[in-house]
Amino acid sequence: MNDSARTQPGIFYGLVAITRRDLLLAWKRPGDVLNPLFFFAMVCTLFPLAVGPSAEQLTFSGPGVLWVAALLATLLSLNSMFMGDHEDGSLDQVLVSSQPLPLLALGKTLAHWITSGLPLVLISPLLAMTYHMPADVVGVLMLTLLLGTICLSLLGSIGAALTVGLHRGTALLSLLILPLAMPVLLLGANTVSLAADNEMYSTGMWALGAYAVAALSLAPYATAAALRISNE
Amino acid sequence: MWNFFKQLASPPHFYRLAATIIPWLAVPGLLLIAYGAYAGLFLAPEDYQQGDAYRIIYVHVPAAYLSMMAYMFMALGGAIGLVWRMKLAHAVGAAAAPLGAAFTFLALVTGSIWGRPMWGTWWEWGDPRLTSELILLFLYFGYMALRSAIDDTAKADKASAVLALVGVVNVVVVHFSVEWWSSLHQGQTLFKKGGPGMDAEMLYPLIAMIVGFTLVFGALLARRIRTEVLHRERRTRWVREMILSPAGGR
Amino acid sequence: MDAMTMGNYGVYVWSSFGLTFAVIILSDWRSRIHHNRIYRDIEVRIKALEERQ
């Protein structure tokens, strides 16, 4: 009686398998993970070079600069989300799999976040320090980036799925994702700024959290639909 | 009722019906705009705070309103097209996008022209509505760019429908987050919510303008959908028969 | 004359109205041209097909 249940893998089987595979691929080719990180660090370096090293100004604009840099770095890594799988044909295998496609899409997104969002969160204190950010504000920054990069990976997965296989993919992807990502940037950066001014910042944090939860429950369906449409 | 919708959704029927409907939308719409513009410019009294500059709302508010309405058409068309596989619905989305972008552009420019005498600058980031409109314009650009990047019409329809639906959720988030943001920075709005503070002499021309613009928008949209339908159905029999018929079907 | 200058705000008001109507008319004009071009293309193709038969 339980035979069918035993031979049929559970619904999270595919999610775990696809996440593990993508992480393994990323481990074998660390360049793909490191390049956006270097990009993040370099954008953060550009700003003081352009506007001058005054500590006052850097403290003031630090949250915004770090957030914009994180957004751009995430954008940079999005294009490759489904590209490799599309080129070698494994995306077709994913699409015909008996596992629910939204969960597989969530697995790809999770792997993307672990290889791009999480490293950004982890190195952000280092760059925040160069902007003279106090330690407690750095904690707020990391928390907003943690929630924010989850949102960005999820939003980005929709855009990446819509543009997979298109020739002008990269520029188009930025054009699609940036307006969608603007509220995330706005909430994230302003929450950090409020924290830096010793003001109440919980509203922005809650809003980011709500956004992340909503995106987590809705975006995989949109990504799955987009993948089916792009690969018809 | 259901039969009526089914008939409306059939491309040849819509193509013919739209041709008869367009003048019925355009003529009353233009009359209302003519009245609204005349009354708004010459009859309505001066605003005690803003002087005559407030008269810009007679074009700004309808444009801003239609910029949202066009997005609703786009998203609804996309949703109906995805769920019921209705071809006409996708044509509505494709037709609404450039119109929506045009009205968003107008709302931005007229808002900015108003800002010049009021704030002393052409652009004020603190105004939540202008900022939201700007993001809306970018959403339209993204939609149109995605459409033009995909050669296959059926695929472009579905992909852009998904984008429009994601965007509609986002528009709500943009609205609230921008409001919150501008409240942090003591943003200033020109346009106070609600009309009770407005004189009837000021309000009636505004209502006439909004209704008139909506009707004209309907006519413009109907014409664009006709073009879209004609292009999509160019290889079908009804188009062939229509063109070969002595009356034609321009 | 007063109605035209509007206490120095005339430029702003008139340019807003002018621009709005210009964009609407331009958009309508362009969509008409677009429609007629598509119609003519189809017409040419279908007439050519008819003659061949």
XYZ file of C-alpha atoms in Angstrom:
535
model
C 0.000 0.000 0.000
C 2.797 2.332 0.788
C 4.795 1.189 -2.189
C 3.828 4.060 -4.430
C 4.666 6.528 -1.684
C 8.053 4.920 -1.266
C 8.986 4.948 -4.942
C 7.589 8.420 -5.569
C 10.039 11.015 -4.298
C 8.544 13.778 -2.123
C 7.766 17.167 -3.571
C 10.856 18.777 -2.059
C 13.165 16.170 -3.542
C 13.622 18.105 -6.777
C 14.119 21.407 -4.958
C 16.925 19.975 -2.824
C 18.500 18.159 -5.759
C 18.516 21.204 -8.022
C 19.863 23.479 -5.271
C 22.635 21.033 -4.465
C 23.552 20.663 -8.122
C 23.707 24.424 -8.681
C 25.800 24.931 -5.564
C 28.168 22.211 -6.728
C 28.442 23.870 -10.135
C 29.167 27.199 -8.454
C 31.835 25.545 -6.290
C 33.541 24.188 -9.416
C 33.512 27.603 -11.063
C 34.091 30.108 -8.270
C 34.594 32.965 -10.745
C 30.863 33.283 -11.260
C 30.403 33.839 -7.547
C 33.404 36.096 -7.039
C 32.912 38.471 -9.969
C 29.730 40.105 -8.622
C 31.430 40.432 -5.234
C 34.401 42.246 -6.748
C 31.946 44.383 -8.669
C 30.151 45.232 -5.416
C 33.402 46.204 -3.737
C 34.511 48.276 -6.708
C 31.267 50.233 -7.008
C 31.606 51.031 -3.300
C 35.126 52.261 -4.006
C 34.062 54.420 -6.939
C 31.890 56.619 -4.795
C 34.455 58.078 -2.386
C 36.797 58.534 -5.347
C 34.144 60.524 -7.178
C 32.775 62.723 -4.381
C 35.739 62.999 -2.055
C 36.764 61.291 1.157
C 34.977 63.524 3.680
C 33.810 61.291 6.525
C 30.652 63.288 7.068
C 29.485 62.870 3.510
C 30.350 59.156 3.436
C 28.407 58.448 6.630
C 25.480 60.317 5.174
C 25.410 58.540 1.821
C 26.858 55.168 2.891
C 23.552 53.257 3.224
C 22.372 54.413 -0.181
C 25.649 53.659 -1.936
C 25.998 50.204 -0.412
C 22.432 49.360 -1.325
C 22.707 50.571 -4.916
C 25.961 48.645 -5.298
C 24.338 45.485 -3.913
C 21.406 45.880 -6.298
C 23.704 46.284 -9.301
C 25.865 43.337 -8.254
C 22.781 41.125 -7.944
C 21.630 42.274 -11.355
C 24.999 41.315 -12.790
C 24.674 37.736 -11.581
C 21.057 37.255 -12.677
C 21.701 36.737 -16.339
C 23.467 33.430 -15.767
C 20.654 32.003 -13.634
C 19.042 29.918 -16.373
C 21.517 30.584 -19.172
C 23.794 27.554 -18.682
C 20.850 25.211 -18.212
C 19.224 26.582 -21.331
C 22.351 26.146 -23.417
C 23.173 22.578 -22.411
C 19.538 21.479 -22.585
C 19.144 20.540 -18.938
C 16.442 23.185 -18.599
C 14.258 21.091 -20.911
C 14.766 18.153 -18.558
C 13.714 20.306 -15.626
C 10.583 21.363 -17.512
C 9.439 17.825 -18.288
C 10.186 16.587 -14.772
C 7.307 15.250 -12.713
C 8.315 17.466 -9.810
C 6.311 20.718 -9.406
C 8.015 23.379 -11.492
C 7.494 26.283 -9.043
C 9.475 24.359 -6.434
C 12.248 23.628 -8.919
C 12.296 27.329 -9.802
C 12.489 28.079 -6.092
C 15.454 25.697 -5.863
C 17.267 27.565 -8.639
C 16.481 30.850 -6.916
C 17.683 29.545 -3.574
C 20.966 28.449 -5.123
C 21.279 31.843 -6.771
C 20.700 33.618 -3.471
C 23.249 31.439 -1.639
C 25.876 32.141 -4.295
C 25.170 35.840 -4.863
C 22.975 37.389 -2.155
C 24.470 35.748 0.906
C 28.114 36.574 0.027
C 27.070 40.208 -0.478
C 25.516 40.251 2.980
C 28.655 38.710 4.461
C 31.154 41.151 2.979
C 28.936 44.225 3.446
C 30.261 44.965 6.991
C 33.757 45.279 5.569
C 32.666 47.934 3.092
C 30.326 49.577 5.587
C 33.312 50.051 7.883
C 35.109 52.076 5.188
C 32.040 54.319 5.144
C 32.453 54.907 8.898
C 29.245 53.101 9.757
C 28.784 52.351 13.473
C 28.538 48.684 14.463
C 24.849 48.671 15.404
C 23.932 50.279 12.075
C 26.031 47.641 10.302
C 23.781 45.037 11.920
C 20.712 46.786 10.503
C 22.401 47.034 7.116
C 23.138 43.310 7.096
C 19.575 42.461 8.088
C 18.084 44.684 5.364
C 20.493 43.263 2.812
C 19.609 39.742 3.916
C 15.897 40.352 3.377
C 16.495 42.557 0.355
C 18.715 40.135 -1.552
C 16.085 37.419 -1.044
C 13.543 39.753 -2.649
C 15.958 40.628 -5.448
C 16.821 36.997 -6.216
C 13.131 36.115 -6.372
C 12.222 39.106 -8.547
C 15.278 38.481 -10.650
C 14.351 34.868 -11.244
C 11.157 36.058 -12.965
C 13.126 38.401 -15.211
C 15.801 35.806 -15.929
C 13.117 33.256 -16.835
C 11.383 35.728 -19.147
C 14.567 36.613 -21.011
C 16.240 33.201 -21.154
C 17.231 32.422 -24.723
C 16.847 35.995 -25.955
C 19.772 37.567 -27.737
C 19.709 40.984 -26.094
C 19.152 39.341 -22.735
C 21.463 41.249 -20.392
C 20.411 44.821 -21.093
C 16.783 43.792 -21.370
C 16.930 41.986 -18.050
C 18.146 45.136 -16.280
C 15.388 47.143 -17.929
C 12.762 44.681 -16.687
C 14.095 44.190 -13.178
C 15.231 47.655 -12.105
C 11.766 49.238 -11.917
C 10.509 46.195 -10.040
C 13.444 46.369 -7.652
C 13.080 50.080 -6.893
C 10.761 49.647 -3.875
C 13.170 47.089 -2.379
C 16.056 49.526 -2.722
C 13.956 52.355 -1.327
C 12.858 50.374 1.724
C 16.291 48.869 2.377
C 18.432 51.976 2.027
C 16.051 54.246 3.935
C 15.733 51.788 6.794
C 19.507 51.861 7.218
C 19.533 55.652 6.985
C 16.890 55.866 9.705
C 18.915 53.545 11.903
C 21.986 55.690 11.296
C 20.016 58.763 12.444
C 18.916 56.928 15.592
C 15.315 56.990 14.491
C 12.698 54.293 14.500
C 13.335 52.018 11.558
C 11.048 49.063 12.272
C 8.435 50.114 9.647
C 10.863 49.680 6.797
C 12.164 46.412 8.203
C 8.665 44.978 8.536
C 7.800 46.126 5.048
C 10.928 44.437 3.664
C 10.065 41.273 5.557
C 6.516 41.346 4.226
C 7.840 41.892 0.727
C 10.194 38.930 1.102
C 7.408 36.637 2.340
C 5.055 37.736 -0.442
C 7.774 37.297 -3.055
C 8.685 33.901 -1.643
C 5.129 32.669 -2.037
C 4.295 34.289 -5.398
C 7.492 34.663 -7.425
C 8.165 30.907 -7.935
C 4.820 30.584 -9.739
C 5.606 33.526 -11.999
C 9.084 32.115 -12.674
C 7.640 28.702 -13.501
C 5.072 30.248 -15.865
C 7.781 32.367 -17.488
C 10.063 29.340 -17.955
C 7.281 27.414 -19.680
C 6.531 30.372 -21.949
C 10.182 30.963 -22.877
C 10.783 27.330 -23.732
C 7.720 26.581 -25.798
C -24.274 37.903 -21.647
C -21.686 35.224 -22.176
C -22.538 35.109 -25.861
C -22.018 38.833 -26.100
C -18.504 38.485 -24.698
C -17.728 35.574 -26.955
C -18.800 37.614 -29.943
C -16.854 40.634 -28.774
C -13.766 38.494 -28.415
C -13.947 37.253 -31.972
C -11.462 39.363 -33.953
C -13.591 40.019 -37.082
C -16.540 41.054 -34.974
C -14.478 43.332 -32.781
C -12.787 44.845 -35.819
C -16.133 45.887 -37.288
C -17.728 46.846 -33.992
C -14.791 49.053 -32.987
C -15.080 51.032 -36.222
C -18.650 52.000 -35.341
C -17.897 52.624 -31.661
C -14.900 54.923 -32.117
C -16.886 58.032 -33.195
C -19.356 57.455 -30.362
C -16.479 57.655 -27.914
C -14.450 60.334 -29.635
C -17.158 62.939 -30.319
C -18.630 63.202 -26.796
C -15.115 62.933 -25.399
C -13.854 65.834 -27.489
C -16.929 67.932 -26.625
C -16.360 67.341 -22.923
C -12.670 68.206 -23.283
C -13.575 71.371 -25.180
C -15.964 72.431 -22.421
C -13.557 71.390 -19.659
C -10.618 73.202 -21.215
C -12.599 76.384 -21.838
C -14.183 76.418 -18.394
C -10.965 75.392 -16.701
C -8.907 78.053 -18.413
C -11.321 80.973 -18.448
C -14.342 80.477 -16.200
C -12.993 78.761 -13.088
C -11.832 81.235 -10.440
C -8.205 81.662 -9.415
C -6.906 79.499 -6.598
C -6.187 81.669 -3.566
C -2.861 79.913 -2.929
C -1.554 78.894 -6.308
C -3.037 81.605 -8.479
C -3.620 80.562 -12.047
C -0.908 77.902 -12.022
C -3.329 75.384 -10.562
C -5.101 75.281 -13.946
C -2.500 72.721 -15.017
C -4.444 70.098 -13.060
C -7.056 70.142 -15.814
C -4.607 68.231 -17.995
C -2.327 66.737 -15.351
C -4.943 64.824 -13.349
C -6.598 63.155 -16.369
C -3.180 62.174 -17.730
C -2.060 60.710 -14.408
C -5.335 58.865 -14.031
C -5.147 57.402 -17.527
C -1.532 56.349 -17.019
C -2.774 53.993 -14.297
C -5.874 52.958 -16.184
C -3.814 51.940 -19.217
C -1.688 49.770 -16.933
C -4.854 48.131 -15.618
C -5.933 47.415 -19.192
C -2.515 45.908 -19.887
C -2.532 43.679 -16.819
C -6.187 42.651 -17.182
C -5.703 41.935 -20.869
C -2.653 39.851 -20.022
C -4.480 37.933 -17.289
C -7.504 37.207 -19.476
C -5.230 36.223 -22.335
C -3.236 33.849 -20.140
C -6.194 32.249 -18.381
C -8.749 31.988 -21.192
C -6.270 32.023 -24.089
C -8.175 34.860 -25.650
C -6.205 36.366 -28.502
C -8.042 39.677 -28.444
C -7.093 40.241 -24.800
C -3.392 40.098 -25.650
C -3.992 42.597 -28.460
C -5.515 44.932 -25.854
C -2.343 44.681 -23.769
C -0.113 45.341 -26.750
C -2.211 48.350 -27.745
C -2.502 49.819 -24.248
C 1.250 49.920 -23.485
C 2.343 52.745 -25.830
C -0.742 54.800 -24.957
C -0.089 54.301 -21.260
C 3.525 55.351 -21.710
C 2.381 58.486 -23.563
C -0.004 59.471 -20.759
C 2.596 58.707 -18.096
C 5.006 60.957 -19.956
C 2.360 63.691 -20.065
C 1.623 63.326 -16.357
C 5.345 63.639 -15.610
C 5.937 66.638 -17.831
C 2.827 68.566 -16.765
C 3.602 67.774 -13.123
C 7.093 69.068 -13.615
C 5.845 72.210 -15.399
C 3.579 72.838 -12.434
C 6.476 72.276 -10.071
C 8.536 75.004 -11.703
C 6.511 78.006 -10.453
C 5.466 76.226 -7.245
C 8.732 74.734 -6.005
C 11.118 76.765 -8.108
C 12.548 73.569 -9.634
C 11.504 71.414 -12.546
C 11.876 68.266 -10.551
C 11.285 67.532 -6.896
C 12.157 64.028 -5.716
C 10.195 64.602 -2.542
C 6.892 64.506 -4.402
C 5.677 60.918 -4.112
C 3.336 61.071 -7.075
C 5.906 62.283 -9.554
C 8.340 59.628 -8.339
C 5.700 56.898 -8.659
C 4.850 58.085 -12.150
C 8.514 57.925 -13.113
C 8.761 54.311 -11.943
C 5.547 53.586 -13.834
C 7.119 54.990 -16.988
C 10.070 52.626 -16.539
C 7.647 49.716 -16.111
C 6.051 50.627 -19.437
C 9.472 50.783 -21.073
C 10.337 47.340 -19.728
C 7.066 45.908 -20.999
C 7.518 47.343 -24.463
C 11.173 46.298 -24.598
C 10.286 42.714 -23.713
C 7.561 42.668 -26.347
C 9.833 43.947 -29.070
C 12.662 41.576 -28.097
C 10.588 38.446 -28.745
C 9.855 37.773 -32.397
C 7.142 35.174 -31.951
C 3.889 37.064 -31.262
C 2.243 34.326 -29.197
C 5.327 34.016 -27.009
C 5.705 37.798 -26.670
C 2.052 38.001 -25.620
C 2.407 35.502 -22.813
C 5.795 36.670 -21.571
C 4.717 40.302 -21.439
C 1.461 39.295 -19.735
C 3.460 37.688 -16.923
C 5.558 40.838 -16.650
C 2.458 43.070 -16.562
C 0.944 40.974 -13.780
C 4.118 41.068 -11.713
C 4.231 44.798 -12.390
C 0.689 45.385 -11.147
C 1.559 43.931 -7.753
C 4.630 46.091 -7.819
C 2.707 49.284 -8.610
C 0.884 48.912 -5.296
C 4.157 48.396 -3.419
C 5.709 51.359 -5.231
C 2.791 53.551 -4.230
C 3.003 52.778 -0.527
C 6.780 52.681 -0.257
C 7.156 56.004 -2.058
C 4.521 57.573 0.207
C 6.424 56.323 3.243
C 9.713 57.514 1.818
C 8.523 61.024 1.065
C 6.937 61.292 4.518
C 10.404 60.642 5.950
C 11.878 63.484 3.978
C 9.054 65.967 4.515
C 7.947 65.588 0.938
C 5.550 68.146 -0.360
C 2.552 67.345 -2.491
C 0.841 69.827 -4.660
C -2.305 67.900 -5.151
C -4.289 67.537 -2.010
C -6.412 64.438 -1.835
C -10.157 64.729 -2.227
C -12.261 67.424 -3.775
C -14.277 68.897 -0.882
C -11.866 71.803 -0.664
C -12.486 72.611 -4.297
C -15.104 75.021 -5.558
C -17.818 73.575 -7.775
C -16.703 76.009 -10.459
C -13.246 74.462 -10.334
C -14.434 70.894 -9.864
C -16.935 70.539 -12.720
C -14.448 71.354 -15.475
C -12.053 68.845 -13.882
C -14.682 66.114 -13.903
C -15.550 66.979 -17.512
C -11.867 66.716 -18.423
C -11.435 63.359 -16.685
C -14.516 61.848 -18.344
C -13.647 63.401 -21.704
C -10.068 62.136 -21.587
C -11.300 58.673 -20.639
C -13.644 58.582 -23.629
C -10.928 59.801 -25.975
C -8.567 57.258 -24.459
C -11.160 54.590 -25.246
C -11.290 55.750 -28.854
C -7.489 55.842 -29.176
C -7.224 52.402 -27.596
C -9.931 50.958 -29.844
C -8.116 52.228 -32.917
C -4.842 50.716 -31.751
C -6.504 47.392 -30.991
C -7.979 47.381 -34.498
C -4.517 47.860 -35.964
C -3.135 45.156 -33.728
C -5.960 42.746 -34.724
C -5.526 43.484 -38.420
C -1.805 42.789 -38.208
C -2.224 39.588 -36.202
C -4.991 38.250 -38.442
C -3.349 39.230 -41.723
C -3.255 35.670 -43.017
C -6.816 34.728 -42.094
C -9.721 34.308 -44.407
C -11.917 37.018 -42.956
C -9.237 39.657 -43.551
C -8.841 38.436 -47.099
C -12.563 38.517 -47.745
C -12.919 41.896 -46.126
C -10.166 43.437 -48.215
C -11.455 41.922 -51.451
C -15.003 43.077 -50.727
C -15.979 46.269 -52.543
C -16.498 48.149 -49.272
C -13.031 47.319 -47.932
C -12.388 47.492 -44.232
C -9.963 50.221 -43.439
C -5.216 89.745 -22.298
C -5.294 88.902 -18.633
C -6.645 85.449 -19.430
C -3.580 84.763 -21.575
C -0.846 85.842 -19.175
C -2.529 84.496 -16.016
C -0.398 86.541 -13.711
C 2.893 85.249 -15.128
C 1.772 81.626 -14.931
C 0.442 81.727 -18.498
C 3.556 80.162 -20.007
C 3.324 77.138 -17.743
C -0.423 76.638 -18.123
C -0.505 77.114 -21.876
C 2.498 74.913 -22.509
C 0.977 72.121 -20.406
C -2.285 72.262 -22.314
C -0.510 72.572 -25.647
C 1.818 69.677 -24.973
C -0.987 67.408 -23.792
C -3.102 68.011 -26.874
C -0.054 67.779 -29.135
C 0.926 64.376 -27.729
C -2.628 63.035 -28.020
C -3.017 64.265 -31.586
C 0.416 62.993 -32.552
C -0.297 59.587 -31.041
C -3.585 59.367 -32.921
C -1.992 60.508 -36.170
C 0.793 57.956 -35.860
C -1.590 55.125 -35.130
C -3.668 56.075 -38.189
C -0.570 55.985 -40.402
C 0.472 52.677 -38.875
C -2.985 51.201 -39.472
C -3.128 52.347 -43.082
C 0.338 50.997 -43.797
C -0.547 47.579 -42.432
C -3.793 47.606 -44.385
C -2.013 48.530 -47.617
C 0.626 45.843 -47.133
C -2.030 43.175 -46.705
C -3.997 44.553 -49.626
C -0.985 44.462 -51.959
C -0.152 40.918 -50.933
C -3.683 39.615 -51.323
C -4.270 41.355 -54.657
C -1.006 39.917 -55.997
C -2.078 36.455 -54.889
C -5.477 36.887 -56.553
C -3.949 37.873 -59.874
C -1.624 34.922 -59.899
C -4.531 32.510 -59.553
